[in-house]
Coordinates of C-alpha atoms in Angstrom, one line a residue:
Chain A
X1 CA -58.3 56.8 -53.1
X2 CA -54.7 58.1 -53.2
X3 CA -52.2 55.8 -52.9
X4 CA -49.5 57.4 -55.3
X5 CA -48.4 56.1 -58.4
X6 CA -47.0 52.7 -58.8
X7 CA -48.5 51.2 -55.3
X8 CA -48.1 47.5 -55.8
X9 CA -51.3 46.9 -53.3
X10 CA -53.1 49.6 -55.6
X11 CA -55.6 46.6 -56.3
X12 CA -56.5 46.0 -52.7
X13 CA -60.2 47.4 -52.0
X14 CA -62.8 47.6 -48.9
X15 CA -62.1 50.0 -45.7
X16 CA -58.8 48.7 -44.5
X17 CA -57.2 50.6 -47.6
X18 CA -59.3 53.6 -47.3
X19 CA -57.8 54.1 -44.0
X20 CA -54.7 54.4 -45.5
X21 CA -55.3 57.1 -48.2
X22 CA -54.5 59.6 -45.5
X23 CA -51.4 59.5 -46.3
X24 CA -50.2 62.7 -48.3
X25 CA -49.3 62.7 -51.7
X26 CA -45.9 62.0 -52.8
X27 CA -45.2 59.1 -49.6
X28 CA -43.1 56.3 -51.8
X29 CA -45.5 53.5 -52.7
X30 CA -42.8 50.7 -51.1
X31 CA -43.9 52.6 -47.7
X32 CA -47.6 52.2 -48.5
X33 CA -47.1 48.7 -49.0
X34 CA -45.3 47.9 -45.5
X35 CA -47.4 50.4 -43.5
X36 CA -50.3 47.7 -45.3
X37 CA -48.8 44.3 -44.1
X38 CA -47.6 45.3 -41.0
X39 CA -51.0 44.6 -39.1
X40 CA -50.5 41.1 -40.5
X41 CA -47.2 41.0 -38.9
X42 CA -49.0 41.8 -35.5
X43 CA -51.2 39.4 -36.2
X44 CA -48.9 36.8 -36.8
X45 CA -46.1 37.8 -34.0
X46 CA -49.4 37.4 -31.6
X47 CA -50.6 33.6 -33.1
X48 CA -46.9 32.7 -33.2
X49 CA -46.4 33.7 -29.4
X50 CA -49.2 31.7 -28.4
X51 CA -48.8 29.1 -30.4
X52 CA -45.1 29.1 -28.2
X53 CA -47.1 29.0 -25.0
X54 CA -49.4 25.9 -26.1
X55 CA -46.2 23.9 -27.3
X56 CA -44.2 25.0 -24.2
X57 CA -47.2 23.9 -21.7
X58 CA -47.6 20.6 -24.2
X59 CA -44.5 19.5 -23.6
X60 CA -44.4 20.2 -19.8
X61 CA -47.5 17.9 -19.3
X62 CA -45.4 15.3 -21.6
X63 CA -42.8 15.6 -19.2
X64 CA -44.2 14.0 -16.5
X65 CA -42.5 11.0 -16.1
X66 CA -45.0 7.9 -16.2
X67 CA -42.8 4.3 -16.0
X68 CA -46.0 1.9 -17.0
X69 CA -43.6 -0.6 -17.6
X70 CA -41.3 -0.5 -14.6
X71 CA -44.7 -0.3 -12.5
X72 CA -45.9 -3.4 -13.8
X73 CA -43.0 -5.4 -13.1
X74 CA -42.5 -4.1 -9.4
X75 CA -45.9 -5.4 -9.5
X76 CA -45.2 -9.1 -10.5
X77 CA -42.2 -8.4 -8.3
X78 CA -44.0 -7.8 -5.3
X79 CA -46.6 -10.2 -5.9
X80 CA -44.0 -12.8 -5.2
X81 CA -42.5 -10.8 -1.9
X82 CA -45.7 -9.8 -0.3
X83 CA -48.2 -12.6 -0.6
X84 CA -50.0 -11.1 2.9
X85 CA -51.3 -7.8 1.3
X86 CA -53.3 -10.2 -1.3
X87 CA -56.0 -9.8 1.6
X88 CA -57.5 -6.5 0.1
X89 CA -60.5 -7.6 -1.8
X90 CA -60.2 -7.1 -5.8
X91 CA -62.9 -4.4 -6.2
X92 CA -61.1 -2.5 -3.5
X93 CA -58.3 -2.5 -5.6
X94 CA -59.7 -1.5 -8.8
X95 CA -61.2 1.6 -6.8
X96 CA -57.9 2.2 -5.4
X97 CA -56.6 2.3 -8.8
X98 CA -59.2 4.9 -10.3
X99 CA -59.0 7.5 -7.0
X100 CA -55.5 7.2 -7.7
X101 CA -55.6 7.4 -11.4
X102 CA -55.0 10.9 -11.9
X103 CA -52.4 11.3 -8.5
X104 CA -49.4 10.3 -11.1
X105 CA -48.2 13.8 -11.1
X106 CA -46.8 14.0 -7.6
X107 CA -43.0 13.9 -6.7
X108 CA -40.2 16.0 -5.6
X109 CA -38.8 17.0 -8.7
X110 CA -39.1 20.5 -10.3
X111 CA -42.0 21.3 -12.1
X112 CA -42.2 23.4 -15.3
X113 CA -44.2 26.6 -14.6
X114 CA -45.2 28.5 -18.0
X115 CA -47.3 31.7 -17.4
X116 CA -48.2 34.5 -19.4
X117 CA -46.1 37.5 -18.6
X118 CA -47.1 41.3 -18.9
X119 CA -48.7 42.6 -22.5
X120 CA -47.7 46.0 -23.3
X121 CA -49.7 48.0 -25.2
X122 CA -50.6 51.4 -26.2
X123 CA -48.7 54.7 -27.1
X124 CA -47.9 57.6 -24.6
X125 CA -47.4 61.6 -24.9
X126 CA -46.6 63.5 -22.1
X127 CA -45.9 67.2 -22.1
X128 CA -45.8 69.1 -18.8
X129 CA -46.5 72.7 -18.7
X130 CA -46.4 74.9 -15.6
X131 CA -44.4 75.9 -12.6
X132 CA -42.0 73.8 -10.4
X133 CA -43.7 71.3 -7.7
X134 CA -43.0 73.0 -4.6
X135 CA -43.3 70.2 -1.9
X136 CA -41.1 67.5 -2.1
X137 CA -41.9 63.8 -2.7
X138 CA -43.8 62.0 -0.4
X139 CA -42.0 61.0 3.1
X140 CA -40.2 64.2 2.4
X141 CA -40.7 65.8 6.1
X142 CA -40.0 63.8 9.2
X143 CA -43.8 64.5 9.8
X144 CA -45.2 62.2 6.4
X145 CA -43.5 59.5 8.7
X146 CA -45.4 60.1 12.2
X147 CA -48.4 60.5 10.5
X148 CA -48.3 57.0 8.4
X149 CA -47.2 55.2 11.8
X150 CA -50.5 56.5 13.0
X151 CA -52.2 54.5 10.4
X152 CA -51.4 51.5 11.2
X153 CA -54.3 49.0 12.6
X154 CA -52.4 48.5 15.8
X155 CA -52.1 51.6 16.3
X156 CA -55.6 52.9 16.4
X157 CA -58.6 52.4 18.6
X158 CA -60.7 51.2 15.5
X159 CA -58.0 49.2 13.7
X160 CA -57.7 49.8 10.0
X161 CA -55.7 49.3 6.8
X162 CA -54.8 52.7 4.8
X163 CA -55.3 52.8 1.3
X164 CA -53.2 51.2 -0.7
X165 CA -52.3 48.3 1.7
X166 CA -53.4 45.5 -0.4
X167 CA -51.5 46.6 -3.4
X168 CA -49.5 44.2 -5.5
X169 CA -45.9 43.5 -4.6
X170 CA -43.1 41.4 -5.3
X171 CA -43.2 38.6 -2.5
X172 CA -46.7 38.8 -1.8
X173 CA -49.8 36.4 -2.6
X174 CA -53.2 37.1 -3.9
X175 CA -56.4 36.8 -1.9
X176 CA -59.4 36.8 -4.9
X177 CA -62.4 37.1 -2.5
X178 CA -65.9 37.1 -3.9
X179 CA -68.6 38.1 -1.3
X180 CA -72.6 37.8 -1.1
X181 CA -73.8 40.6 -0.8
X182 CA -71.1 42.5 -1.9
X183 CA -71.4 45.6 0.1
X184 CA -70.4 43.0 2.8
X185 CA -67.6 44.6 5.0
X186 CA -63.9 42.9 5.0
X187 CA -61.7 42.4 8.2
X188 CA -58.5 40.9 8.2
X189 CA -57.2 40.3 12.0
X190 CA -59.7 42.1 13.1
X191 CA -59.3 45.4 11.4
X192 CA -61.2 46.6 8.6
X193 CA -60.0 46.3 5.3
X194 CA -62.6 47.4 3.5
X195 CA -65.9 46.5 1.9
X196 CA -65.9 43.8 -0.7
X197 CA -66.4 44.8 -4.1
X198 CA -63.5 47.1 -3.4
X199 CA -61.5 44.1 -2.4
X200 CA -61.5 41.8 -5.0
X201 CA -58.0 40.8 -5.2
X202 CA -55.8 42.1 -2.3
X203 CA -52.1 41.1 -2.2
X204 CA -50.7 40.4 1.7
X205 CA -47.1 39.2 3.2
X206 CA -47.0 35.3 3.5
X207 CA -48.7 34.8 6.9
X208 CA -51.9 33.3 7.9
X209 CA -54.7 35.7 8.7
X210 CA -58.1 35.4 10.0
X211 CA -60.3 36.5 7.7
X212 CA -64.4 38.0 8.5
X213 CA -67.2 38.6 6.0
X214 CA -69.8 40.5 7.5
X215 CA -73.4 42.5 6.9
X216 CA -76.1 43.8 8.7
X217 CA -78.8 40.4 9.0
X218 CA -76.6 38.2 7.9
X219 CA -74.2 35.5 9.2
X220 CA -70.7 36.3 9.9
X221 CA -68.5 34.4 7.4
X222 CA -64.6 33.5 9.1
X223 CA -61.9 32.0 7.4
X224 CA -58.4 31.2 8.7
X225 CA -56.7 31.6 5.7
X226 CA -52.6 31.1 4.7
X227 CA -51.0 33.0 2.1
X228 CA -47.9 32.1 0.3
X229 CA -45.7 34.2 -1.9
X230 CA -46.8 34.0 -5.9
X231 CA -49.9 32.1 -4.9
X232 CA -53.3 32.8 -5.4
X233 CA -55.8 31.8 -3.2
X234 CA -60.1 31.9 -4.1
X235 CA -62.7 32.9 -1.6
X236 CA -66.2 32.9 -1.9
X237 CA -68.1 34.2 0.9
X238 CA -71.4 33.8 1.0
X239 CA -73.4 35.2 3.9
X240 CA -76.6 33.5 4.5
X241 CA -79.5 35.7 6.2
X242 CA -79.6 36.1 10.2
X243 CA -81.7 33.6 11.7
X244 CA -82.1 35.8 14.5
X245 CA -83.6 38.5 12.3
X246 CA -85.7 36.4 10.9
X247 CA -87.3 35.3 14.0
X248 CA -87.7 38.7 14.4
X249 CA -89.6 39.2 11.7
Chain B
X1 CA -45.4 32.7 50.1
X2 CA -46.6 29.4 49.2
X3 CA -50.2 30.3 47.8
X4 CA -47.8 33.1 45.9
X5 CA -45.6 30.7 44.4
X6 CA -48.6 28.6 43.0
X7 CA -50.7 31.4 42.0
X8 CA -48.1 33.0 40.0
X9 CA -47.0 29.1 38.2
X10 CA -50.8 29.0 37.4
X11 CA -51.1 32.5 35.8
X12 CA -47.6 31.4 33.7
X13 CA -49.5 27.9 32.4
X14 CA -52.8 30.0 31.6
X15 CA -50.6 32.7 29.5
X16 CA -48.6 29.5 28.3
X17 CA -51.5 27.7 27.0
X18 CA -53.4 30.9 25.6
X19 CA -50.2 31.4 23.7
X20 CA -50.3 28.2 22.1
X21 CA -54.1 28.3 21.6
X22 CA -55.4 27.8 17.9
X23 CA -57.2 25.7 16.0
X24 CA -56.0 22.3 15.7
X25 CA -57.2 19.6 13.2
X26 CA -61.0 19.1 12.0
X27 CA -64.0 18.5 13.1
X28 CA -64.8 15.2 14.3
X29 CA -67.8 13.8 12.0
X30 CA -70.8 12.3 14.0
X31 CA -69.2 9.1 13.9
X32 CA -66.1 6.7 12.4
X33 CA -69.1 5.3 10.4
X34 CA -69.2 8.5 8.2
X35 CA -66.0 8.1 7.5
X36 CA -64.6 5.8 4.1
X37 CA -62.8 3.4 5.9
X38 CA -63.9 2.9 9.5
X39 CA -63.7 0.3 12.4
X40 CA -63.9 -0.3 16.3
X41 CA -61.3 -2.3 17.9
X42 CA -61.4 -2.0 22.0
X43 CA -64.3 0.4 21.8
X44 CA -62.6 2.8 19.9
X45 CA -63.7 3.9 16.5
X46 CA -61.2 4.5 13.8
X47 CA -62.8 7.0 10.6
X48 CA -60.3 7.1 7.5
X49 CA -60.6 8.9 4.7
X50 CA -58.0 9.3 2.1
X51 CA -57.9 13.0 0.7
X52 CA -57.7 12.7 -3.6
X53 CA -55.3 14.6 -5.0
X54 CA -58.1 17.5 -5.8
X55 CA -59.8 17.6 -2.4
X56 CA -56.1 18.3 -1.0
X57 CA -55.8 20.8 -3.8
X58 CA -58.3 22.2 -2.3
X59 CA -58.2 21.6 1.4
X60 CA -54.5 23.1 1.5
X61 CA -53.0 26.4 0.1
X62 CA -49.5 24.0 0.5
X63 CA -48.9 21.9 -2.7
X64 CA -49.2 18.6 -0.5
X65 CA -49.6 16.5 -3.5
X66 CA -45.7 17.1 -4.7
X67 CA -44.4 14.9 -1.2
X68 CA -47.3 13.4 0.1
X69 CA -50.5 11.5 0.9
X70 CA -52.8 12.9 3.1
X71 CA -55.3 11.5 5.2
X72 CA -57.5 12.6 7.7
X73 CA -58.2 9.9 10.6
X74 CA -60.9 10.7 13.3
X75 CA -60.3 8.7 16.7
X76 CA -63.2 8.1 18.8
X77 CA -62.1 7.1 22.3
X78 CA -63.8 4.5 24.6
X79 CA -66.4 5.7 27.3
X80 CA -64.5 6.6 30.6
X81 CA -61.3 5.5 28.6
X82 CA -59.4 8.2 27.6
X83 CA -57.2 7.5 24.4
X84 CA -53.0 8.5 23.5
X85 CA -53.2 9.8 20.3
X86 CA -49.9 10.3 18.4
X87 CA -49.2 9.7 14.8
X88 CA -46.1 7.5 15.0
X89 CA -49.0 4.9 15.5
X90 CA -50.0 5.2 12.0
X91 CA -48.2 3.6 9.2
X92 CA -49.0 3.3 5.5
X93 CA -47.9 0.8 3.4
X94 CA -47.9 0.9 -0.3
X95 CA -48.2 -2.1 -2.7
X96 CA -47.3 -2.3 -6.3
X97 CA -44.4 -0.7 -5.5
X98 CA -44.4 -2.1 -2.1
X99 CA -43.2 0.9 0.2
X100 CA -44.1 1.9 3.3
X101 CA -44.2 5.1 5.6
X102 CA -44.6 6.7 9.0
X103 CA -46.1 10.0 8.9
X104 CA -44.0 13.3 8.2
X105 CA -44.0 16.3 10.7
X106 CA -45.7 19.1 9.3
X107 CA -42.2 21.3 9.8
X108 CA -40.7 18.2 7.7
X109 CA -43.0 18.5 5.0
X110 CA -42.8 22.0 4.6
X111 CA -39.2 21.8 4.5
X112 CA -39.8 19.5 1.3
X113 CA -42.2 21.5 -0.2
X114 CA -40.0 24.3 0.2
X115 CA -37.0 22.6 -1.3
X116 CA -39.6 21.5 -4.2
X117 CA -41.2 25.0 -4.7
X118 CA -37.5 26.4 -5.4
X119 CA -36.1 23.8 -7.9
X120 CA -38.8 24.6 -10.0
X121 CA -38.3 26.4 -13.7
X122 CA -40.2 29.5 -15.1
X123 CA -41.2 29.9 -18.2
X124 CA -42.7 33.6 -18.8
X125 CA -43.7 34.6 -21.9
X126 CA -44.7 38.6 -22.7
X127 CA -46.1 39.5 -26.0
X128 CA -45.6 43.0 -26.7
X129 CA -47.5 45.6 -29.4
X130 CA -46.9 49.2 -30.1
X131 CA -48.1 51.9 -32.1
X132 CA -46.2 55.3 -32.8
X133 CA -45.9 58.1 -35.5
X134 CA -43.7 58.7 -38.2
X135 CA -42.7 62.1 -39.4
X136 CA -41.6 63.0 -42.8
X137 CA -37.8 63.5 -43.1
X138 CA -34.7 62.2 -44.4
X139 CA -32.8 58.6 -43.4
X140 CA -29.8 59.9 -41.9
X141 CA -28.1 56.3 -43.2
X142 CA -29.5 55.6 -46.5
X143 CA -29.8 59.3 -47.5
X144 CA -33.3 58.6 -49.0
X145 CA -36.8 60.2 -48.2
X146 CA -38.9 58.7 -45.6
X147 CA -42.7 59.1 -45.4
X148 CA -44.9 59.8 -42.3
X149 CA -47.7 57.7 -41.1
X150 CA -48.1 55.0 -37.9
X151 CA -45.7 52.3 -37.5
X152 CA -46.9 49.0 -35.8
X153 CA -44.6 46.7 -33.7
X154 CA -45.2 43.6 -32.4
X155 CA -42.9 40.6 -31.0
X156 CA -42.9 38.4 -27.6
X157 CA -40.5 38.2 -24.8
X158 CA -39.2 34.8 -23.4
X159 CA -37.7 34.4 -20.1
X160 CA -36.8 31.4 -18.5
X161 CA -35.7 31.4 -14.8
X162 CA -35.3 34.4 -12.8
X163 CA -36.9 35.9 -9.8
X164 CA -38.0 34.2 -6.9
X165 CA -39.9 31.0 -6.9
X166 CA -43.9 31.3 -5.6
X167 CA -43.9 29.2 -2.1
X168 CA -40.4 29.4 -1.9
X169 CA -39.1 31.9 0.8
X170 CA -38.5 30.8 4.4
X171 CA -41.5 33.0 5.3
X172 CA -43.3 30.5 3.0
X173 CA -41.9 27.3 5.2
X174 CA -42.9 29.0 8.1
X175 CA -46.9 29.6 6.8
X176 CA -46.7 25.8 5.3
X177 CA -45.5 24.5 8.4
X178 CA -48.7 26.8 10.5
X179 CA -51.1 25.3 8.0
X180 CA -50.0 21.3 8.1
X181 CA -49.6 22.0 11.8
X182 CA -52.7 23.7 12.6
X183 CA -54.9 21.2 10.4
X184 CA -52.8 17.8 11.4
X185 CA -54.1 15.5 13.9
X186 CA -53.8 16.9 17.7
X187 CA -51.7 14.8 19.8
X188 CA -51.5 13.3 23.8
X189 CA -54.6 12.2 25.8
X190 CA -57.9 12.8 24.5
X191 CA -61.3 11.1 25.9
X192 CA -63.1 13.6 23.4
X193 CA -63.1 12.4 19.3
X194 CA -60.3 14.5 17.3
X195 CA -59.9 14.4 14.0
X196 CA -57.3 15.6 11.3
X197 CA -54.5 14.9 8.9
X198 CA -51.7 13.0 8.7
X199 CA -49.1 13.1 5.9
X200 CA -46.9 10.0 4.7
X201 CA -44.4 11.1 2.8
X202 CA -45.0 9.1 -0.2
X203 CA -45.5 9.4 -4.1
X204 CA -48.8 8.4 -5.2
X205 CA -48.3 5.8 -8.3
X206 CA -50.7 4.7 -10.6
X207 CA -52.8 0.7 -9.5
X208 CA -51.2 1.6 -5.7
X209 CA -53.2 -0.4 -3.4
X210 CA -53.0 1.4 0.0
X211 CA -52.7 -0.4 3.7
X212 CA -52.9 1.5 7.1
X213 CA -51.9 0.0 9.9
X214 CA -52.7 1.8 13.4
X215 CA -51.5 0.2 16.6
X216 CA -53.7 0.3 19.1
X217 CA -52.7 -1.0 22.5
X218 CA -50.3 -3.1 21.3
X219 CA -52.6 -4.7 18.6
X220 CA -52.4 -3.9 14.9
X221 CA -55.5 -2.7 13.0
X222 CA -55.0 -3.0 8.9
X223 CA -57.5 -0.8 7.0
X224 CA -57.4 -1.3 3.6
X225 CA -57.6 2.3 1.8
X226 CA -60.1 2.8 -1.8

């Protein structure tokens, strides 16, 4: 293994130093010896970042203001002002008390959101080599224009959204739609979207849409569903066989 | 001209009421008995049930939970007797603290969710890695010989605030207020059951009893709430 002379990890064995001994001769040993910890450095940046997130979200939860004692003395307090409400019965209370046990969190102050922003990754080389584009970009001509209007769903006799409608965007919310069989076919206000394995997670204006499921023999699933900005909404569609068909069979 | 005049004021109402057509409220169960909390005063059947803060996690895209309590209420007129529904009937009272509440419009209570959704903090938190490749040179500071190899990088990015809030445009009242709307309880004369929900504006505290009074021809039904 060359690791030069004088390289202070020059004890270190196993494959993560092998790797190293690439390195050509004559590289100062003080370089060896960062280029060695800095995967621990990674390491550690990562744990410490997380270890951010769990405090951060800890402390959110902690946040949530819970007056035990000022509830129990508006209790004795209204004990004493309200003797007519001592008609509910006593196990009616005590459910009361456990449906509402975990209902603490509600009110109309702000609430702390802490989410996990984008991870970068990764390395890039680019090196272009060969003659000039010769169109322009993409809504160049007056006729890129005419031709996407024509795409619209309104627009056509067999409405339809063109590809790339569903794609994330900055005021849009998620629709994460899982579908039985999953060849089933997508519409959205009536025009096709799609099938559904291609459809996963679509992203759509804040609106409420009527949403269809459907396969050949099988029941139609609808759903009138509302989408909000940032939100994400689940949908599991699950489409039984056609009783019809089977009395056919 | 007459027969015109009403033809015409006939077409507008059926536009007018297929304009306003959509879904409103639930389903009516197969009786108040299937409901939690149920009764009949005057032949009509009252069905309560109060949604948990998870079922109206679930029942509503809107973050309900932050202003209200919700509960659906199915009415089941008398025979031959047809029933005025409206929700200023309804009141819920609160014990322990004692409060008490008339339902919230749904455009009121998106307004408040709204309001909510936007005073809320952000917290985003990005790690970031990176790999790249050294050549061999000369530092142009120090003078002194580098070496060439891979570097490694690593380090998180924190940001707090910024950007809009999820649920927080006016586009977003305006879906919050077609959701509560379209799922609250229908109003006016019914001799048919309806059913749906009805929000009281209040903050759900821990050992709250709850109390719901409906008036019902000038009597006072209390239904005591699990």
């Amino acid at each position: 293994m060359n690791t030069g002379p004088g390289t202070k990890d020059g004890n270190r064995q196993g494959p993560k130093f092998s790797a190293e001994a690439t390195f050509p001769a004559g590289v100062e040993s003080e370089r060896m010896g960062v280029s060695m910890r800095n995967p621990a450095l990674c390491l550690a940046t990562l744990f410490l970042s997380s270890a951010l997130c769990l405090t951060l979200r800890a402390q959110t939860n902690e946040s949530t203001p819970q007056p035990a004692n000022q509830s129990r003395s508006d209790a004795s307090a209204s004990q004493q002002q309200s003797p007519e409400l001592d008609s509910a019965k006593p196990s009616d209370q005590a459910e009361g008390k456990k449906s509402l046990k975990e209902s603490e969190d509600s009110g109309d102050k702000g609430k702390t959101h802490l989410r996990l922003g984008t991870v970068w990754l990764g390395a890039a080389y680019s090196h272009y080599h060969g003659p000039y584009y010769p169109y322009g970009p993409y809504g160049f001509y007056p006729g890129d224009w005419v031709y996407a209007s024509l795409w619209h769903p309104i627009w056509s006799p067999y409405p339809y959204y063109p590809a790339g409608y569903f794609d994330h965007n900055d005021g849009r919310g998620e629709i994460r739609l899982t579908a039985d069989p999953k060849m089933a076919e997508v519409y959205i206000d009536g025009a096709y979207a799609g099938t559904a394995d291609r459809l996963k997670s679509m992203w759509l204006d804040p609106g409420a849409y009527d949403l269809t499921v459907s396969a050949s023999d099988r029941e139609s699933f609808h759903q009138r569903v509302y989408v909000l900005s940032g939100k994400s909404l689940k949908i599991t569609a699950k489409l039984n066989a056609d009783s019809s068909s089977k009395e056919k069979l | 001209m007459k027969w015109r005049i009403s033809f015409a004021a006939a077409l507008l109402l059926c536009v007018a009421s297929l304009a306003t057509a959509g879904p409103k409220g639930t389903v009516p169960r197969a009786g108040a008995d299937r409901y939690t909390t149920h009764t009949i005063r005057d032949g009509v059947g009252i069905g309560i049930v109060l949604l948990s803060p998870e079922k109206a996690r679930k029942e509503f895209v809107s973050d309900v939970n932050r202003c209200c309590v919700v509960a659906e209420i199915a009415l089941y007129p008398a025979k031959d007797k047809p029933l005025d529904v409206s929700i200023n009937d309804f009141v819920l009272r609160v014990r322990n603290p004692e409060a008490s509440a008339k339902p919230a419009s749904a455009k009121v209570v998106a307004a408040r969710l709204q309001k909510n959704a936007a005073s809320d903090r952000d917290i985003t938190v990005s790690p970031t890695a990176g790999v790249g490749y050294e050549s061999a040179g000369y530092d142009p500071v120090t003078g002194t010989r580098t070496g060439s190899g891979v570097t490694r990088s690593a380090g998180v990015m924190v940001g707090i605030g910024g950007g809009p809030k999820p649920a927080s445009t006016d586009k977003d009242r305006a879906v919050m207020e077609t959701e509560l709307s379209e799922k609250a309880l229908p109003e006016g004369m019914t001799s048919t059951p309806v059913a749906g929900y009805v929000y009281f504006p209040v903050a759900r505290k821990k050992n709250a009893s709850l109390q719901l009074q409906y008036t019902l021809n000038g009597n006072t039904v209390v239904l005591s709430l699990p």
